[in-house]
Amino acid sequence: MKLVSWNVNGLRACVKKGFLSYFEQVDADIFCIQETKLQEGQIELDLNNYHQYWNYALKKGYSGTAVFTKKKPLNVYYDFNKEEREKEGRIITLEFESFYLVNVYTPNSQRDLARLPFRLEWEEKMRLYLLELDKHKPVIYCGDLNVAHQEIDLKNARANIGNSGFTDAEREKMTNLLDSGFIDSFRYLHPTQTDAYSWWSYMYKVRERNIGWRIDYFIVSNRLKDAIQHAEIHSEIMGSDHAPVTLTIDI
């Protein structure tokens, strides 16, 4: 099974920059996107043979997630509480026969860290949510998680210590999650690979010089680790300030 996760940073703009060409080329079984930045009815995608699930933010032009899947899920949820729908459109959970897929756009703690307390509360809720799901079926957790976990995961680690996405608190939350029974699929297969990034600033020639961060992930339950076949970053694919990340897994 092939899965893709991509923060498109505005789906309507990304469609104009080749999204559908990549979508058709990659031919994923499940394709997850973050930062759709649109409301219901603002786009129609003709994706043959795919079921479409959307979570829109109440605020216009903000956040939003979607999942396109060839196989219809048993259930779909849009919040930590399966009976509710959170307001920023950040979570979609699909339940399949043998696993859960959780597609997420994690809140950014903001440049001045004004939203760091909210972010840390979110992280703990997410960890407990994933653990609860994992009691029943293994979990594939993906998306823009807005954190570079280790120094190897960004170009200028020392200069960014304490900055949004690389604070000790955010990195510790990722460590806690992994220690709770989950695997970072890319680092599992590529433990020492450097210069592997999924996001670059729009500043002049930053992407060209590969001054980036790895903040987009596929994280899976420990018991799926032997099923991981490939975990890749498609940095050559343009259309967003993020690159698509992929997971091939025997499940």
PDB file of C-alpha atoms in Angstrom:
ATOM      1  CA  MET A   1       0.000   0.000   0.000  1.00  0.00           C
ATOM      2  CA  LYS A   2       1.287   3.440  -0.964  1.00  0.00           C
ATOM      3  CA  LEU A   3       0.372   6.532   1.050  1.00  0.00           C
ATOM      4  CA  VAL A   4       1.192  10.187   0.386  1.00  0.00           C
ATOM      5  CA  SER A   5       1.060  13.198   2.697  1.00  0.00           C
ATOM      6  CA  TRP A   6       1.485  16.744   1.385  1.00  0.00           C
ATOM      7  CA  ASN A   7       0.981  20.162   2.908  1.00  0.00           C
ATOM      8  CA  VAL A   8      -0.217  21.929  -0.228  1.00  0.00           C
ATOM      9  CA  ASN A   9      -0.330  25.402   1.393  1.00  0.00           C
ATOM     10  CA  GLY A  10      -3.515  26.328  -0.434  1.00  0.00           C
ATOM     11  CA  LEU A  11      -5.027  23.622  -2.611  1.00  0.00           C
ATOM     12  CA  ARG A  12      -6.465  25.957  -5.240  1.00  0.00           C
ATOM     13  CA  ALA A  13      -3.035  27.496  -5.815  1.00  0.00           C
ATOM     14  CA  CYS A  14      -1.357  24.077  -5.796  1.00  0.00           C
ATOM     15  CA  VAL A  15      -3.782  22.741  -8.417  1.00  0.00           C
ATOM     16  CA  LYS A  16      -2.613  25.546 -10.711  1.00  0.00           C
ATOM     17  CA  LYS A  17       0.985  24.438 -10.095  1.00  0.00           C
ATOM     18  CA  GLY A  18       0.644  20.779 -11.034  1.00  0.00           C
ATOM     19  CA  PHE A  19      -1.067  19.052  -8.105  1.00  0.00           C
ATOM     20  CA  LEU A  20      -3.229  16.835 -10.306  1.00  0.00           C
ATOM     21  CA  SER A  21      -0.295  15.740 -12.452  1.00  0.00           C
ATOM     22  CA  TYR A  22       1.569  14.553  -9.373  1.00  0.00           C
ATOM     23  CA  PHE A  23      -1.591  12.987  -7.941  1.00  0.00           C
ATOM     24  CA  GLU A  24      -2.075  10.905 -11.079  1.00  0.00           C
ATOM     25  CA  GLN A  25       1.607  10.062 -11.367  1.00  0.00           C
ATOM     26  CA  VAL A  26       2.056   8.813  -7.809  1.00  0.00           C
ATOM     27  CA  ASP A  27      -1.132   6.699  -7.934  1.00  0.00           C
ATOM     28  CA  ALA A  28      -1.398   6.412  -4.148  1.00  0.00           C
ATOM     29  CA  ASP A  29      -3.868   4.170  -2.375  1.00  0.00           C
ATOM     30  CA  ILE A  30      -4.381   6.966   0.175  1.00  0.00           C
ATOM     31  CA  PHE A  31      -3.461  10.618  -0.417  1.00  0.00           C
ATOM     32  CA  CYS A  32      -3.556  13.034   2.552  1.00  0.00           C
ATOM     33  CA  ILE A  33      -3.285  16.801   2.329  1.00  0.00           C
ATOM     34  CA  GLN A  34      -2.974  19.623   4.835  1.00  0.00           C
ATOM     35  CA  GLU A  35      -3.567  23.382   4.637  1.00  0.00           C
ATOM     36  CA  THR A  36      -6.290  23.168   2.027  1.00  0.00           C
ATOM     37  CA  LYS A  37      -7.219  26.786   2.855  1.00  0.00           C
ATOM     38  CA  LEU A  38     -10.729  26.595   1.452  1.00  0.00           C
ATOM     39  CA  GLN A  39     -14.360  26.052   2.344  1.00  0.00           C
ATOM     40  CA  GLU A  40     -16.897  23.536   1.123  1.00  0.00           C
ATOM     41  CA  GLY A  41     -17.900  24.231  -2.468  1.00  0.00           C
ATOM     42  CA  GLN A  42     -14.811  26.279  -3.361  1.00  0.00           C
ATOM     43  CA  ILE A  43     -13.194  23.473  -5.348  1.00  0.00           C
ATOM     44  CA  GLU A  44     -14.316  20.336  -7.140  1.00  0.00           C
ATOM     45  CA  LEU A  45     -11.741  17.632  -7.839  1.00  0.00           C
ATOM     46  CA  ASP A  46     -12.550  14.894 -10.319  1.00  0.00           C
ATOM     47  CA  LEU A  47     -10.522  12.077  -8.757  1.00  0.00           C
ATOM     48  CA  ASN A  48     -11.650   8.873 -10.403  1.00  0.00           C
ATOM     49  CA  ASN A  49     -11.985   5.889  -8.054  1.00  0.00           C
ATOM     50  CA  TYR A  50     -11.211   7.931  -4.921  1.00  0.00           C
ATOM     51  CA  HIS A  51     -13.494   8.616  -1.976  1.00  0.00           C
ATOM     52  CA  GLN A  52     -12.991  12.186  -0.687  1.00  0.00           C
ATOM     53  CA  TYR A  53     -13.151  13.318   2.946  1.00  0.00           C
ATOM     54  CA  TRP A  54     -12.710  16.960   3.949  1.00  0.00           C
ATOM     55  CA  ASN A  55     -12.364  18.812   7.239  1.00  0.00           C
ATOM     56  CA  TYR A  56     -12.800  22.563   6.743  1.00  0.00           C
ATOM     57  CA  ALA A  57     -11.800  25.223   9.233  1.00  0.00           C
ATOM     58  CA  LEU A  58     -14.526  27.637  10.322  1.00  0.00           C
ATOM     59  CA  LYS A  59     -12.146  30.499   9.544  1.00  0.00           C
ATOM     60  CA  LYS A  60     -12.035  31.152   5.797  1.00  0.00           C
ATOM     61  CA  GLY A  61      -8.781  30.550   3.935  1.00  0.00           C
ATOM     62  CA  TYR A  62      -7.194  28.870   6.935  1.00  0.00           C
ATOM     63  CA  SER A  63      -5.883  25.403   7.803  1.00  0.00           C
ATOM     64  CA  GLY A  64      -8.032  22.472   6.599  1.00  0.00           C
ATOM     65  CA  THR A  65      -7.276  18.834   5.782  1.00  0.00           C
ATOM     66  CA  ALA A  66      -8.495  16.210   3.324  1.00  0.00           C
ATOM     67  CA  VAL A  67      -7.995  12.516   2.555  1.00  0.00           C
ATOM     68  CA  PHE A  68      -8.545  10.814  -0.804  1.00  0.00           C
ATOM     69  CA  THR A  69      -8.685   7.013  -0.621  1.00  0.00           C
ATOM     70  CA  LYS A  70      -9.330   4.256  -3.138  1.00  0.00           C
ATOM     71  CA  LYS A  71     -10.825   2.005  -0.491  1.00  0.00           C
ATOM     72  CA  LYS A  72     -13.850   3.245   1.411  1.00  0.00           C
ATOM     73  CA  PRO A  73     -13.199   3.357   5.185  1.00  0.00           C
ATOM     74  CA  LEU A  74     -15.419   1.769   7.791  1.00  0.00           C
ATOM     75  CA  ASN A  75     -15.726   5.055   9.697  1.00  0.00           C
ATOM     76  CA  VAL A  76     -14.489   8.655   9.492  1.00  0.00           C
ATOM     77  CA  TYR A  77     -13.915  10.996  12.459  1.00  0.00           C
ATOM     78  CA  TYR A  78     -13.016  14.690  12.632  1.00  0.00           C
ATOM     79  CA  ASP A  79     -11.862  15.332  16.190  1.00  0.00           C
ATOM     80  CA  PHE A  80     -10.247  13.709  19.235  1.00  0.00           C
ATOM     81  CA  ASN A  81     -13.810  13.123  20.372  1.00  0.00           C
ATOM     82  CA  LYS A  82     -15.405  10.978  17.690  1.00  0.00           C
ATOM     83  CA  GLU A  83     -18.773  12.645  18.224  1.00  0.00           C
ATOM     84  CA  GLU A  84     -17.532  16.192  17.564  1.00  0.00           C
ATOM     85  CA  ARG A  85     -15.776  18.266  14.897  1.00  0.00           C
ATOM     86  CA  GLU A  86     -12.913  20.556  15.859  1.00  0.00           C
ATOM     87  CA  LYS A  87     -13.032  24.142  14.597  1.00  0.00           C
ATOM     88  CA  GLU A  88      -9.711  24.458  12.746  1.00  0.00           C
ATOM     89  CA  GLY A  89     -10.110  21.505  10.372  1.00  0.00           C
ATOM     90  CA  ARG A  90      -6.903  19.852  11.551  1.00  0.00           C
ATOM     91  CA  ILE A  91      -7.783  16.161  11.986  1.00  0.00           C
ATOM     92  CA  ILE A  92      -9.263  13.394   9.869  1.00  0.00           C
ATOM     93  CA  THR A  93      -9.239   9.798  11.104  1.00  0.00           C
ATOM     94  CA  LEU A  94     -10.178   6.967   8.763  1.00  0.00           C
ATOM     95  CA  GLU A  95     -10.854   3.536  10.204  1.00  0.00           C
ATOM     96  CA  PHE A  96     -10.096   0.566   7.960  1.00  0.00           C
ATOM     97  CA  GLU A  97     -10.379  -3.137   8.723  1.00  0.00           C
ATOM     98  CA  SER A  98      -6.765  -3.575   9.819  1.00  0.00           C
ATOM     99  CA  PHE A  99      -5.580  -0.063  10.794  1.00  0.00           C
ATOM    100  CA  TYR A 100      -6.422   3.557  11.552  1.00  0.00           C
ATOM    101  CA  LEU A 101      -5.146   6.419   9.404  1.00  0.00           C
ATOM    102  CA  VAL A 102      -4.846   9.782  11.172  1.00  0.00           C
ATOM    103  CA  ASN A 103      -4.126  12.795   8.938  1.00  0.00           C
ATOM    104  CA  VAL A 104      -3.179  15.939  10.866  1.00  0.00           C
ATOM    105  CA  TYR A 105      -2.089  19.535  10.442  1.00  0.00           C
ATOM    106  CA  THR A 106      -0.500  20.288  13.814  1.00  0.00           C
ATOM    107  CA  PRO A 107      -0.906  23.861  15.121  1.00  0.00           C
ATOM    108  CA  ASN A 108       2.118  26.104  14.697  1.00  0.00           C
ATOM    109  CA  SER A 109       3.321  27.660  17.958  1.00  0.00           C
ATOM    110  CA  GLN A 110       3.906  30.934  16.018  1.00  0.00           C
ATOM    111  CA  ARG A 111       7.036  32.993  15.632  1.00  0.00           C
ATOM    112  CA  ASP A 112       6.682  34.639  19.059  1.00  0.00           C
ATOM    113  CA  LEU A 113       5.608  31.302  20.634  1.00  0.00           C
ATOM    114  CA  ALA A 114       2.275  32.869  21.581  1.00  0.00           C
ATOM    115  CA  ARG A 115       0.497  29.636  20.747  1.00  0.00           C
ATOM    116  CA  LEU A 116       3.027  27.287  22.354  1.00  0.00           C
ATOM    117  CA  PRO A 117       0.813  26.435  25.380  1.00  0.00           C
ATOM    118  CA  PHE A 118      -2.069  25.529  23.049  1.00  0.00           C
ATOM    119  CA  ARG A 119       0.336  23.515  20.911  1.00  0.00           C
ATOM    120  CA  LEU A 120       1.674  21.516  23.859  1.00  0.00           C
ATOM    121  CA  GLU A 121      -1.853  20.775  25.079  1.00  0.00           C
ATOM    122  CA  TRP A 122      -2.729  19.625  21.548  1.00  0.00           C
ATOM    123  CA  GLU A 123       0.317  17.306  21.483  1.00  0.00           C
ATOM    124  CA  GLU A 124      -0.714  15.563  24.684  1.00  0.00           C
ATOM    125  CA  LYS A 125      -4.281  15.150  23.450  1.00  0.00           C
ATOM    126  CA  MET A 126      -2.948  13.682  20.212  1.00  0.00           C
ATOM    127  CA  ARG A 127      -0.640  11.243  21.993  1.00  0.00           C
ATOM    128  CA  LEU A 128      -3.469   9.956  24.181  1.00  0.00           C
ATOM    129  CA  TYR A 129      -5.790   9.777  21.176  1.00  0.00           C
ATOM    130  CA  LEU A 130      -3.292   7.717  19.178  1.00  0.00           C
ATOM    131  CA  LEU A 131      -2.684   5.409  22.121  1.00  0.00           C
ATOM    132  CA  GLU A 132      -6.416   4.827  22.496  1.00  0.00           C
ATOM    133  CA  LEU A 133      -6.720   3.955  18.799  1.00  0.00           C
ATOM    134  CA  ASP A 134      -3.654   1.731  19.017  1.00  0.00           C
ATOM    135  CA  LYS A 135      -5.360  -0.417  21.653  1.00  0.00           C
ATOM    136  CA  HIS A 136      -7.737  -1.600  18.939  1.00  0.00           C
ATOM    137  CA  LYS A 137      -5.752  -1.488  15.685  1.00  0.00           C
ATOM    138  CA  PRO A 138      -2.320  -0.270  14.575  1.00  0.00           C
ATOM    139  CA  VAL A 139      -2.094   3.381  13.584  1.00  0.00           C
ATOM    140  CA  ILE A 140      -0.588   5.278  10.661  1.00  0.00           C
ATOM    141  CA  TYR A 141      -0.252   8.926  11.728  1.00  0.00           C
ATOM    142  CA  CYS A 142       0.796  11.454   9.097  1.00  0.00           C
ATOM    143  CA  GLY A 143       0.873  15.098   8.180  1.00  0.00           C
ATOM    144  CA  ASP A 144       2.619  18.394   8.758  1.00  0.00           C
ATOM    145  CA  LEU A 145       3.547  17.977  12.430  1.00  0.00           C
ATOM    146  CA  ASN A 146       5.337  21.350  12.603  1.00  0.00           C
ATOM    147  CA  VAL A 147       8.412  20.105  14.466  1.00  0.00           C
ATOM    148  CA  ALA A 148      11.944  19.133  13.500  1.00  0.00           C
ATOM    149  CA  HIS A 149      12.584  16.373  16.009  1.00  0.00           C
ATOM    150  CA  GLN A 150      16.375  16.144  15.980  1.00  0.00           C
ATOM    151  CA  GLU A 151      19.231  18.384  14.907  1.00  0.00           C
ATOM    152  CA  ILE A 152      19.672  16.211  11.822  1.00  0.00           C
ATOM    153  CA  ASP A 153      16.152  17.252  10.766  1.00  0.00           C
ATOM    154  CA  LEU A 154      16.985  20.863   9.896  1.00  0.00           C
ATOM    155  CA  LYS A 155      19.841  22.658   8.205  1.00  0.00           C
ATOM    156  CA  ASN A 156      20.778  25.258  10.813  1.00  0.00           C
ATOM    157  CA  ALA A 157      20.013  23.563  14.108  1.00  0.00           C
ATOM    158  CA  ARG A 158      22.083  25.756  16.413  1.00  0.00           C
ATOM    159  CA  ALA A 159      20.666  28.983  14.997  1.00  0.00           C
ATOM    160  CA  ASN A 160      17.112  27.701  15.454  1.00  0.00           C
ATOM    161  CA  ILE A 161      17.227  26.375  19.000  1.00  0.00           C
ATOM    162  CA  GLY A 162      14.220  27.794  20.831  1.00  0.00           C
ATOM    163  CA  ASN A 163      12.458  28.896  17.659  1.00  0.00           C
ATOM    164  CA  SER A 164       8.946  27.788  16.731  1.00  0.00           C
ATOM    165  CA  GLY A 165       9.089  24.159  15.602  1.00  0.00           C
ATOM    166  CA  PHE A 166      12.428  23.549  17.336  1.00  0.00           C
ATOM    167  CA  THR A 167      11.784  24.404  20.963  1.00  0.00           C
ATOM    168  CA  ASP A 168      12.830  21.879  23.585  1.00  0.00           C
ATOM    169  CA  ALA A 169       9.190  21.463  24.596  1.00  0.00           C
ATOM    170  CA  GLU A 170       7.960  20.640  21.081  1.00  0.00           C
ATOM    171  CA  ARG A 171      10.825  18.236  20.439  1.00  0.00           C
ATOM    172  CA  GLU A 172      10.207  16.539  23.788  1.00  0.00           C
ATOM    173  CA  LYS A 173       6.554  15.979  22.856  1.00  0.00           C
ATOM    174  CA  MET A 174       7.698  14.137  19.719  1.00  0.00           C
ATOM    175  CA  THR A 175      10.125  12.081  21.791  1.00  0.00           C
ATOM    176  CA  ASN A 176       7.339  11.217  24.233  1.00  0.00           C
ATOM    177  CA  LEU A 177       5.099  10.081  21.384  1.00  0.00           C
ATOM    178  CA  LEU A 178       7.757   7.839  19.875  1.00  0.00           C
ATOM    179  CA  ASP A 179       8.608   6.421  23.299  1.00  0.00           C
ATOM    180  CA  SER A 180       4.920   5.559  23.730  1.00  0.00           C
ATOM    181  CA  GLY A 181       5.091   2.912  21.016  1.00  0.00           C
ATOM    182  CA  PHE A 182       5.478   4.578  17.623  1.00  0.00           C
ATOM    183  CA  ILE A 183       8.095   4.725  14.851  1.00  0.00           C
ATOM    184  CA  ASP A 184       9.189   7.645  12.660  1.00  0.00           C
ATOM    185  CA  SER A 185       9.189   5.680   9.404  1.00  0.00           C
ATOM    186  CA  PHE A 186      11.687   7.886   7.565  1.00  0.00           C
ATOM    187  CA  ARG A 187      14.260   7.831  10.376  1.00  0.00           C
ATOM    188  CA  TYR A 188      13.677   4.101  10.874  1.00  0.00           C
ATOM    189  CA  LEU A 189      14.846   3.445   7.302  1.00  0.00           C
ATOM    190  CA  HIS A 190      17.280   6.370   7.019  1.00  0.00           C
ATOM    191  CA  PRO A 191      18.737   6.884  10.524  1.00  0.00           C
ATOM    192  CA  THR A 192      21.740   8.962   9.458  1.00  0.00           C
ATOM    193  CA  GLN A 193      20.594  10.627   6.237  1.00  0.00           C
ATOM    194  CA  THR A 194      21.316  14.338   6.270  1.00  0.00           C
ATOM    195  CA  ASP A 195      19.957  17.153   4.097  1.00  0.00           C
ATOM    196  CA  ALA A 196      16.577  15.406   3.877  1.00  0.00           C
ATOM    197  CA  TYR A 197      13.975  18.130   4.294  1.00  0.00           C
ATOM    198  CA  SER A 198      10.270  18.562   3.529  1.00  0.00           C
ATOM    199  CA  TRP A 199       9.782  22.319   4.060  1.00  0.00           C
ATOM    200  CA  TRP A 200      11.669  25.428   2.989  1.00  0.00           C
ATOM    201  CA  SER A 201      11.077  29.109   3.632  1.00  0.00           C
ATOM    202  CA  TYR A 202      10.021  31.271   0.698  1.00  0.00           C
ATOM    203  CA  MET A 203      13.070  33.461   1.294  1.00  0.00           C
ATOM    204  CA  TYR A 204      15.333  33.976  -1.718  1.00  0.00           C
ATOM    205  CA  LYS A 205      16.962  30.757  -2.995  1.00  0.00           C
ATOM    206  CA  VAL A 206      16.429  28.924   0.312  1.00  0.00           C
ATOM    207  CA  ARG A 207      14.946  25.862  -1.379  1.00  0.00           C
ATOM    208  CA  GLU A 208      17.498  26.004  -4.167  1.00  0.00           C
ATOM    209  CA  ARG A 209      20.256  25.794  -1.531  1.00  0.00           C
ATOM    210  CA  ASN A 210      18.280  23.152   0.438  1.00  0.00           C
ATOM    211  CA  ILE A 211      18.172  25.132   3.682  1.00  0.00           C
ATOM    212  CA  GLY A 212      15.176  23.287   5.027  1.00  0.00           C
ATOM    213  CA  TRP A 213      13.401  21.430   7.808  1.00  0.00           C
ATOM    214  CA  ARG A 214      11.900  17.935   7.968  1.00  0.00           C
ATOM    215  CA  ILE A 215       8.520  18.558   9.577  1.00  0.00           C
ATOM    216  CA  ASP A 216       6.261  16.228   7.545  1.00  0.00           C
ATOM    217  CA  TYR A 217       6.017  12.658   8.787  1.00  0.00           C
ATOM    218  CA  PHE A 218       4.591   9.183   8.552  1.00  0.00           C
ATOM    219  CA  ILE A 219       4.616   7.757  12.068  1.00  0.00           C
ATOM    220  CA  VAL A 220       3.370   4.205  12.618  1.00  0.00           C
ATOM    221  CA  SER A 221       2.671   1.860  15.501  1.00  0.00           C
ATOM    222  CA  ASN A 222       5.733  -0.114  16.554  1.00  0.00           C
ATOM    223  CA  ARG A 223       4.177  -3.393  15.487  1.00  0.00           C
ATOM    224  CA  LEU A 224       4.076  -2.142  11.897  1.00  0.00           C
ATOM    225  CA  LYS A 225       7.797  -1.399  11.677  1.00  0.00           C
ATOM    226  CA  ASP A 226       8.677  -4.621   9.858  1.00  0.00           C
ATOM    227  CA  ALA A 227       5.966  -3.857   7.304  1.00  0.00           C
ATOM    228  CA  ILE A 228       7.590  -0.547   6.273  1.00  0.00           C
ATOM    229  CA  GLN A 229       9.059  -0.917   2.788  1.00  0.00           C
ATOM    230  CA  HIS A 230       9.848   2.638   1.685  1.00  0.00           C
ATOM    231  CA  ALA A 231       9.667   6.090   3.274  1.00  0.00           C
ATOM    232  CA  GLU A 232      10.649   8.954   1.015  1.00  0.00           C
ATOM    233  CA  ILE A 233      10.605  12.727   0.584  1.00  0.00           C
ATOM    234  CA  HIS A 234       9.847  13.947  -2.942  1.00  0.00           C
ATOM    235  CA  SER A 235      11.722  17.226  -2.746  1.00  0.00           C
ATOM    236  CA  GLU A 236      11.725  17.527  -6.537  1.00  0.00           C
ATOM    237  CA  ILE A 237       7.945  18.074  -6.568  1.00  0.00           C
ATOM    238  CA  MET A 238       7.078  21.755  -6.557  1.00  0.00           C
ATOM    239  CA  GLY A 239       3.746  23.530  -6.065  1.00  0.00           C
ATOM    240  CA  SER A 240       4.045  24.253  -2.338  1.00  0.00           C
ATOM    241  CA  ASP A 241       6.653  25.280   0.207  1.00  0.00           C
ATOM    242  CA  HIS A 242       6.408  21.661   1.413  1.00  0.00           C
ATOM    243  CA  ALA A 243       7.363  18.501  -0.460  1.00  0.00           C
ATOM    244  CA  PRO A 244       5.187  15.395  -0.508  1.00  0.00           C
ATOM    245  CA  VAL A 245       6.308  12.540   1.733  1.00  0.00           C
ATOM    246  CA  THR A 246       5.439   8.929   0.967  1.00  0.00           C
ATOM    247  CA  LEU A 247       5.133   5.635   2.792  1.00  0.00           C
ATOM    248  CA  THR A 248       4.972   2.191   1.217  1.00  0.00           C
ATOM    249  CA  ILE A 249       3.855  -0.402   3.725  1.00  0.00           C
ATOM    250  CA  ASP A 250       2.681  -3.999   3.584  1.00  0.00           C
ATOM    251  CA  ILE A 251      -0.631  -3.791   5.409  1.00  0.00           C
TER     252      ILE A 251
END
